[in-house]
mmCIF file of C-alpha atoms in Angstrom:
data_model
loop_
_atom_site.group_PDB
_atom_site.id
_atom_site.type_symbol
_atom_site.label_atom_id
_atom_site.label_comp_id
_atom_site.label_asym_id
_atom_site.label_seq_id
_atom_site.Cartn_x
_atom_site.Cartn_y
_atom_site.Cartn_z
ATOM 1 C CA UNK A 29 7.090 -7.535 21.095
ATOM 2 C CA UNK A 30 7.147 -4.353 19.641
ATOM 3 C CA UNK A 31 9.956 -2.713 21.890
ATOM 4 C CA UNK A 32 13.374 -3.757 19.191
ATOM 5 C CA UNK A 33 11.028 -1.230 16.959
ATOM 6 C CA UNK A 34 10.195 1.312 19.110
ATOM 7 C CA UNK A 35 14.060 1.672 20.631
ATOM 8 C CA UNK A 36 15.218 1.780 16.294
ATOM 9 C CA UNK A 37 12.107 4.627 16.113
ATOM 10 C CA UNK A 38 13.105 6.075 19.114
ATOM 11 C CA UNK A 39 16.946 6.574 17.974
ATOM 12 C CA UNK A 40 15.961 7.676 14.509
ATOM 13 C CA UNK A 41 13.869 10.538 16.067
ATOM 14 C CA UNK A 42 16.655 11.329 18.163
ATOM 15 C CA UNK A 43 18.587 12.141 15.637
ATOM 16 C CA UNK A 44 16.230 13.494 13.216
ATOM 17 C CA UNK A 45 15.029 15.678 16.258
ATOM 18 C CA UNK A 46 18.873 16.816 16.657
ATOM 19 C CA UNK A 47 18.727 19.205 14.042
ATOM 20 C CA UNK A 48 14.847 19.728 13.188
ATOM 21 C CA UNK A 49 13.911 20.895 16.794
ATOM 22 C CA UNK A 50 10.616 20.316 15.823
ATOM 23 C CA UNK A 51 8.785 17.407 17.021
ATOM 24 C CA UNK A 52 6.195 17.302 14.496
ATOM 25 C CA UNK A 53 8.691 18.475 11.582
ATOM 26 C CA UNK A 54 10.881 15.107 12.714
ATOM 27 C CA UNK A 55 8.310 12.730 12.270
ATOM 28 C CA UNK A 56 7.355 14.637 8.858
ATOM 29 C CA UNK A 57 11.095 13.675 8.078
ATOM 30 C CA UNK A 58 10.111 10.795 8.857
ATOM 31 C CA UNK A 59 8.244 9.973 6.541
ATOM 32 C CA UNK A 60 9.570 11.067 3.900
ATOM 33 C CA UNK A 61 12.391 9.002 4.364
ATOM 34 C CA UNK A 62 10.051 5.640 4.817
ATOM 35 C CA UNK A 63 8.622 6.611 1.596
ATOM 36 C CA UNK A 64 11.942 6.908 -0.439
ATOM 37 C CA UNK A 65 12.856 3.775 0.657
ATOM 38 C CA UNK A 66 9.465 2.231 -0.486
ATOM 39 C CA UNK A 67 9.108 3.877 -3.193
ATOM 40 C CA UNK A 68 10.602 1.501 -5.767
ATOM 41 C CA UNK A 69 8.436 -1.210 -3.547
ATOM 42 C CA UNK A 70 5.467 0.869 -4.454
ATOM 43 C CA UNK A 71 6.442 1.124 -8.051
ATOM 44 C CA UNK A 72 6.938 -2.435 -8.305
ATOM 45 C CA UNK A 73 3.391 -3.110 -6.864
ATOM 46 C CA UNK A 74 1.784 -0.911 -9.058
ATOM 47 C CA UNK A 75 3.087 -2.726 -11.971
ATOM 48 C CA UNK A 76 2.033 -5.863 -10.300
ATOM 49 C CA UNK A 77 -1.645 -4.838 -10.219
ATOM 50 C CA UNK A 78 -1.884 -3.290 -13.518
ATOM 51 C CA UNK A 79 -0.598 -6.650 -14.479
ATOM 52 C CA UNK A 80 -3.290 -8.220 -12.771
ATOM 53 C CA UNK A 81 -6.063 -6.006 -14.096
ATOM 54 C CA UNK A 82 -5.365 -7.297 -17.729
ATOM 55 C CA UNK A 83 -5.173 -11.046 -16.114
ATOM 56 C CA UNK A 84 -8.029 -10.858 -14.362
ATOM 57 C CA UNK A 85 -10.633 -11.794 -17.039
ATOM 58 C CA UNK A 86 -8.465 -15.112 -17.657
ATOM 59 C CA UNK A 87 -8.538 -15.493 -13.877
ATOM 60 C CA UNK A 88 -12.291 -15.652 -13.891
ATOM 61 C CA UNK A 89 -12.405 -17.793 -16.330
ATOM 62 C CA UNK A 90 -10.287 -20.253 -14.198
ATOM 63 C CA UNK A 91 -12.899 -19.399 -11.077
ATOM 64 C CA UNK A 92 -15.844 -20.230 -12.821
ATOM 65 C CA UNK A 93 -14.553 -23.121 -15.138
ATOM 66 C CA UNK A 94 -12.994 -25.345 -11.309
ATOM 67 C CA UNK A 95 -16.630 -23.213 -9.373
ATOM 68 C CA UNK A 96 -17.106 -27.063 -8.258
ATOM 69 C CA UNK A 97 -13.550 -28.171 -7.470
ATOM 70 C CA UNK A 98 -12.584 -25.692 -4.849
ATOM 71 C CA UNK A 99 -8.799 -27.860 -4.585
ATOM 72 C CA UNK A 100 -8.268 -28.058 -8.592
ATOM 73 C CA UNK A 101 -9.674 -24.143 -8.686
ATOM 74 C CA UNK A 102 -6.617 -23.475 -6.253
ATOM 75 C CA UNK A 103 -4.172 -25.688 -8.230
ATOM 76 C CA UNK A 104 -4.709 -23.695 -11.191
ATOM 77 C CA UNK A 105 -4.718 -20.397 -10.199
ATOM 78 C CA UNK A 106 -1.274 -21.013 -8.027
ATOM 79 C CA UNK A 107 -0.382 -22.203 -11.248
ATOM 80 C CA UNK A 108 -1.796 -19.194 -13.344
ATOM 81 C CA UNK A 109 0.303 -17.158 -10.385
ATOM 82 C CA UNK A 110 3.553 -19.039 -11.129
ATOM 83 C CA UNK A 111 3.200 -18.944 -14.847
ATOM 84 C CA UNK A 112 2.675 -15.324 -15.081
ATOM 85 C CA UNK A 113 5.015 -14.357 -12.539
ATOM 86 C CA UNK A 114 2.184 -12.754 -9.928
ATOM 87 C CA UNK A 115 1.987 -12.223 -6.249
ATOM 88 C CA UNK A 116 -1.452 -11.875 -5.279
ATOM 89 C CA UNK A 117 -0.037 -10.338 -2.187
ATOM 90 C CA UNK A 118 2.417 -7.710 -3.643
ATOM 91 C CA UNK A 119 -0.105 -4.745 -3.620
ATOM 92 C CA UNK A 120 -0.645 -5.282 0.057
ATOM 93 C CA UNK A 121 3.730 -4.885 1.326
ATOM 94 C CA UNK A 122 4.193 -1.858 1.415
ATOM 95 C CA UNK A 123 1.435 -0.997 3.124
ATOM 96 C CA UNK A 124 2.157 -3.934 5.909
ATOM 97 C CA UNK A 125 5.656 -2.361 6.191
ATOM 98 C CA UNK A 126 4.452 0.618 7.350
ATOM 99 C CA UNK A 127 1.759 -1.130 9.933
ATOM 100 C CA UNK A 128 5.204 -2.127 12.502
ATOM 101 C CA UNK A 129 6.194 1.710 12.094
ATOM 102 C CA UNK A 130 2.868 2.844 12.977
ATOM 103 C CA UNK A 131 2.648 0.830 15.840
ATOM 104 C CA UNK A 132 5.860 1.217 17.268
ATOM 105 C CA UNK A 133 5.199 4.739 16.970
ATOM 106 C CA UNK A 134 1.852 4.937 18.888
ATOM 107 C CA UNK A 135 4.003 3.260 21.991
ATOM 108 C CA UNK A 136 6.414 5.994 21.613
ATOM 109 C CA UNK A 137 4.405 9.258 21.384
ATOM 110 C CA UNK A 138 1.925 7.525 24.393
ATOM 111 C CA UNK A 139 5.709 7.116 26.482
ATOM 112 C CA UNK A 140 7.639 9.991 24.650
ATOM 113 C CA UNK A 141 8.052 11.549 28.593
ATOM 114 C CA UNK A 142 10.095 8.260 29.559
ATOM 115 C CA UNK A 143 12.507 8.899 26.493
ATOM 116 C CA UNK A 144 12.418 12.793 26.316
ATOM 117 C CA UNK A 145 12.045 14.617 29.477
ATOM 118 C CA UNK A 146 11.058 18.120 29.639
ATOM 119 C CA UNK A 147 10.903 18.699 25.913
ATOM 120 C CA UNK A 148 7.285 19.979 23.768
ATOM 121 C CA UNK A 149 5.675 17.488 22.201
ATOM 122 C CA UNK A 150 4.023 19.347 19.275
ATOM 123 C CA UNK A 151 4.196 20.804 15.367
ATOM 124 C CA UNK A 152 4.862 24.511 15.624
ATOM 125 C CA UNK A 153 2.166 25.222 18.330
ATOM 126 C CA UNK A 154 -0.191 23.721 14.747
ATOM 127 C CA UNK A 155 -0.680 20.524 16.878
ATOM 128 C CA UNK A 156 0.155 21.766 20.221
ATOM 129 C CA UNK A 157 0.760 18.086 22.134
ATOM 130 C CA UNK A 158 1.567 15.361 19.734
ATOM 131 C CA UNK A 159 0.856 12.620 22.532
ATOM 132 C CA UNK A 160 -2.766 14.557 22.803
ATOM 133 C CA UNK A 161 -5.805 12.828 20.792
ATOM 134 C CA UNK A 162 -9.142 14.058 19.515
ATOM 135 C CA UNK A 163 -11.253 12.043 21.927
ATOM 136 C CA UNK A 164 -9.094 13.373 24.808
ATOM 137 C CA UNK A 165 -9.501 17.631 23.468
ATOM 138 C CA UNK A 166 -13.073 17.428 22.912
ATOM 139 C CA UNK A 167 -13.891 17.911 26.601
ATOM 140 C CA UNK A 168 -11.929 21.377 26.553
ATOM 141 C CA UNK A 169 -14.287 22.914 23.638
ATOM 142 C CA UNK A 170 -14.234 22.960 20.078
ATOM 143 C CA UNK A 171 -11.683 25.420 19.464
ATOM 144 C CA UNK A 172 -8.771 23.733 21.435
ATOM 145 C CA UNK A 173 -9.725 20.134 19.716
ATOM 146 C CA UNK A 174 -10.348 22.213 16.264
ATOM 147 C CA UNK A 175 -6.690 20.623 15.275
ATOM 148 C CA UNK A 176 -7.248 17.390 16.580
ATOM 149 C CA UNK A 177 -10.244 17.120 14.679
ATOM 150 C CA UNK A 178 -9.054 18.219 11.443
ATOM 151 C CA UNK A 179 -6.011 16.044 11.234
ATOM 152 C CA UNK A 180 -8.952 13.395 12.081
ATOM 153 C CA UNK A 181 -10.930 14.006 9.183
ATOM 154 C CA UNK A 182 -7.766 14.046 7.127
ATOM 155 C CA UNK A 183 -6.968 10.283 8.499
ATOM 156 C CA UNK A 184 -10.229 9.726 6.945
ATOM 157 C CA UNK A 185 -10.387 11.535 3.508
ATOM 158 C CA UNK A 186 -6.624 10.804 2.517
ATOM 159 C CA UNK A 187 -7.923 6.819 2.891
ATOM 160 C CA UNK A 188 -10.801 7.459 0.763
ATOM 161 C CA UNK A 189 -9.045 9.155 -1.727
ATOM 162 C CA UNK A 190 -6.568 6.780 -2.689
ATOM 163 C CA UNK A 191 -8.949 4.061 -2.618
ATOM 164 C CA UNK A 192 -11.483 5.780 -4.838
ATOM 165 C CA UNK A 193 -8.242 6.681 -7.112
ATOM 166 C CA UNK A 194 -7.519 3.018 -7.936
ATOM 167 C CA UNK A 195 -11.337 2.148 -8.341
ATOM 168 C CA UNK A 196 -11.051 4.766 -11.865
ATOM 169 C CA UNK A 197 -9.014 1.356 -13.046
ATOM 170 C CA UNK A 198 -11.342 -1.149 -12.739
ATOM 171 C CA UNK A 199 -14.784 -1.746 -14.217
ATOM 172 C CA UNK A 200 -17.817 -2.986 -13.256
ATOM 173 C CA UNK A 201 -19.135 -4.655 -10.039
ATOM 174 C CA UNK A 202 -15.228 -4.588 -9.256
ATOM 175 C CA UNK A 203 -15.416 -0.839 -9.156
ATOM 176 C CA UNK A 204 -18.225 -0.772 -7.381
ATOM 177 C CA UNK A 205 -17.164 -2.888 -4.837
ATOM 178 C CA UNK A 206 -14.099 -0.866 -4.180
ATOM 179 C CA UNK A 207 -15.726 2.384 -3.816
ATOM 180 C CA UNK A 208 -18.016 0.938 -1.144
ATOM 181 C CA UNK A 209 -14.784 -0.381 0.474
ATOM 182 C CA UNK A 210 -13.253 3.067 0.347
ATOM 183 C CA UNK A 211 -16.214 4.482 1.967
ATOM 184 C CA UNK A 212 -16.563 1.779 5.095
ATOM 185 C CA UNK A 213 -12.577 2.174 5.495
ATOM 186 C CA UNK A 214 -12.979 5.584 5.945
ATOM 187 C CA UNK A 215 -15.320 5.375 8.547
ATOM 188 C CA UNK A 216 -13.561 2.849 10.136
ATOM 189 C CA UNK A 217 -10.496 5.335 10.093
ATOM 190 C CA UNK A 218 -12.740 8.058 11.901
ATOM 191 C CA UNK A 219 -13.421 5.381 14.529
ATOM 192 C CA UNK A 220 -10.029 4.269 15.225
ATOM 193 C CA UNK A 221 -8.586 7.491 14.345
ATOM 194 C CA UNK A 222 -10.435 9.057 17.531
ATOM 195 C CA UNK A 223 -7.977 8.062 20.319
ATOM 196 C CA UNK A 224 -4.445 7.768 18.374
ATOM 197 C CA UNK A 225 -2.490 10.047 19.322
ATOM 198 C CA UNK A 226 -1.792 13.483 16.964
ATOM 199 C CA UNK A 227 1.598 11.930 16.201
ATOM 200 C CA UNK A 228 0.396 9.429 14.375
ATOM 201 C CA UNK A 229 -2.585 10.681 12.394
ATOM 202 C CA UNK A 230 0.413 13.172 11.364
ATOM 203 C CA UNK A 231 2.479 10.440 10.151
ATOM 204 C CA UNK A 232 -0.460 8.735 8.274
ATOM 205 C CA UNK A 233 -2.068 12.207 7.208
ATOM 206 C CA UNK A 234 1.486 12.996 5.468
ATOM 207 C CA UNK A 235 2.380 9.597 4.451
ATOM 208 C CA UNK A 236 -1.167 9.732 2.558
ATOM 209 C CA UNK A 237 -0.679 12.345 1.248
ATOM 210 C CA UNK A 238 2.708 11.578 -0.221
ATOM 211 C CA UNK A 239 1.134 8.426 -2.112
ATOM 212 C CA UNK A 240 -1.806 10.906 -3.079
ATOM 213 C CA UNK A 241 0.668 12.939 -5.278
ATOM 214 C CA UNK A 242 2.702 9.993 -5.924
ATOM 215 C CA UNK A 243 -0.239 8.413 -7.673
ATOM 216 C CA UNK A 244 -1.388 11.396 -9.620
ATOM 217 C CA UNK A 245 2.024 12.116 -11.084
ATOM 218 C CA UNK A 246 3.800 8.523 -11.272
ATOM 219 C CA UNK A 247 1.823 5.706 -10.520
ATOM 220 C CA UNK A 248 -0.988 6.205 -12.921
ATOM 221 C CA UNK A 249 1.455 6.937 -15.753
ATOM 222 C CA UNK A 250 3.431 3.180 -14.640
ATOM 223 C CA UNK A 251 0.166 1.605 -14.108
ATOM 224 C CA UNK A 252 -0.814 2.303 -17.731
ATOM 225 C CA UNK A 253 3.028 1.539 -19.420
ATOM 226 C CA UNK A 254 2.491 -1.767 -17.455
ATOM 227 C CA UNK A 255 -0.652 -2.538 -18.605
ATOM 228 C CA UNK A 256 0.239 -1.654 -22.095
ATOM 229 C CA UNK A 257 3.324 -4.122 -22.112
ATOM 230 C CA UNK A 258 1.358 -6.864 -20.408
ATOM 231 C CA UNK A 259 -1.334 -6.187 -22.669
ATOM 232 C CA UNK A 260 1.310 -7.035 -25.497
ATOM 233 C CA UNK A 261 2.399 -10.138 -24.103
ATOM 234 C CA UNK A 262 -0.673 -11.276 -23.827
ATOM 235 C CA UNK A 263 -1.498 -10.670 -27.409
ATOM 236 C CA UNK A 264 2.097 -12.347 -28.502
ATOM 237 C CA UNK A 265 2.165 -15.094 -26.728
ATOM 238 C CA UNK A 266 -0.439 -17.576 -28.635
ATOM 239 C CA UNK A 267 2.071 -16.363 -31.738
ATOM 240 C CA UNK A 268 4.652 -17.305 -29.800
ATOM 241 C CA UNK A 269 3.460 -21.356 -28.867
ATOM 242 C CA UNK A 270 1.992 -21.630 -32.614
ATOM 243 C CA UNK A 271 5.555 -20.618 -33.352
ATOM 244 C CA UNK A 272 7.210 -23.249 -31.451
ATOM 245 C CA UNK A 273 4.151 -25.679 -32.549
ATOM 246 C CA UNK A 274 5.171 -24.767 -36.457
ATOM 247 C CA UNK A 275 9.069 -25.627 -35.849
ATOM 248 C CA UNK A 276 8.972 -28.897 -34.003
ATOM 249 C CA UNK A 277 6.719 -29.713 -36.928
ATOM 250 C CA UNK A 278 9.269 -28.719 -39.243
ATOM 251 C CA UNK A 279 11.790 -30.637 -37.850
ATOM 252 C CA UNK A 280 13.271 -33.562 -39.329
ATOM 253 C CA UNK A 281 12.648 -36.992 -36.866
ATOM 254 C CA UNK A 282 15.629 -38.196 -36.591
ATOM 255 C CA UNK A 283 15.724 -42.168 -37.778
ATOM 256 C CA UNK A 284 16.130 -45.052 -35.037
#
């Protein structure tokens, strides 16, 4: 299934690996390259859920108002979607771009011999076997999995952090909810982290990274514009219908 993806990885390394020599520094290219193109993906998304921040206490009100009709509940809030122009599902693309990339790159770095022959798999001697994991270093003594481990723990904390980042805009049991989220993601990330290969928690650590920074210096700053103008939309638009109200009023009917 996954094989169209891993050949389009595998030629992309290939050439990025032409003139970085570095195995580690090509998928670090990588990256960056995947995020550029997402990027105005993820800025779109963020506007998208700031937009649904300042929605969401009308979207309650729709919850609890249908609580007993679960198929007029669903009516109105696909309605309340259209209407308002929302995806419930936009903050989640970008993110399930990336999952075919991550995938297809685990099958690569676990068969890089079959593509590569006789080549070093690793990030300047930092991660000295790319295709190595945590779980499979540990038996030769902490200080041989010591970089395994760390770029582990990174998998972990770079998940957290994002997660708790977004939680500062909500309120409430929302917040609350998210931060616990955060937390039982990260563990989960520990847990499934343990066996990838280095390759790949060096793809995620710097791809997490990237959206780390990206937050603190853009996506804050669009979230709050967005929320601002939606915010003034909201506020304009009952001027708006009494507007239209007031005019067909003033109209003249025309005479049969």
């Amino acid at each position: 299934m996954w094989d169209w993806i891993v050949n389009i990885l595998f030629q992309i390394l290939k050439l990025i690996q032409s003139f970085a020599v570095d195995w580690g520094l090509s998928i670090i290219i990588l990256v960056i390259i995947v995020r550029l193109l997402l990027t105005p993906l993820m800025l779109k998304s963020s506007k998208s859920t700031a937009r649904m921040q300042v929605l969401q206490p009308k979207l309650q009100e729709l919850q609890e108002r249908y609580a007993d009709d679960p198929q007029r509940q669903a009516e109105e809030m696909q309605k309340f979607y259209s209407e308002n122009k929302f995806n419930p599902f936009g903050s989640c693309l970008p993110l399930l771009i990336q999952m075919p990339i991550l995938f297809a790159l685990f099958t690569l770095l676990n068969n890089l011999p079959q593509y590569f022959s006789g080549e070093n798999f690793s990030f300047y001697g930092i991660l000295p076997d790319l295709q190595a994991s945590a779980a499979g270093t540990i038996s030769q003594g902490f200080g041989p999995a010591a970089p395994y481990l760390i770029a582990l723990a990174l998998f972990a904390v770079l998940t957290l952090i994002p997660q708790l980042w977004m939680s500062r805009n909500q309120t409430g049991q929302q917040a609350s909810s998210m931060r616990m989220m955060a937390v039982v993601m990260a563990v989960m990330m520990l847990w499934i982290g343990w066996g990838l290969p280095a390759g790949v928690l060096l793809y995620y650590d710097v791809s997490s990274a990237w959206q780390v920074a990206q937050q603190l210096f853009v996506t804050q700053k669009v979230i709050e514009k967005a929320k601002a103008e939606e915010e003034e939309r909201m506020k304009n638009a009952p001027i708006e219908v009494n507007v239209v109200r007031r005019e067909r009023k003033q109209r003249p009917h025309k005479k049969k």
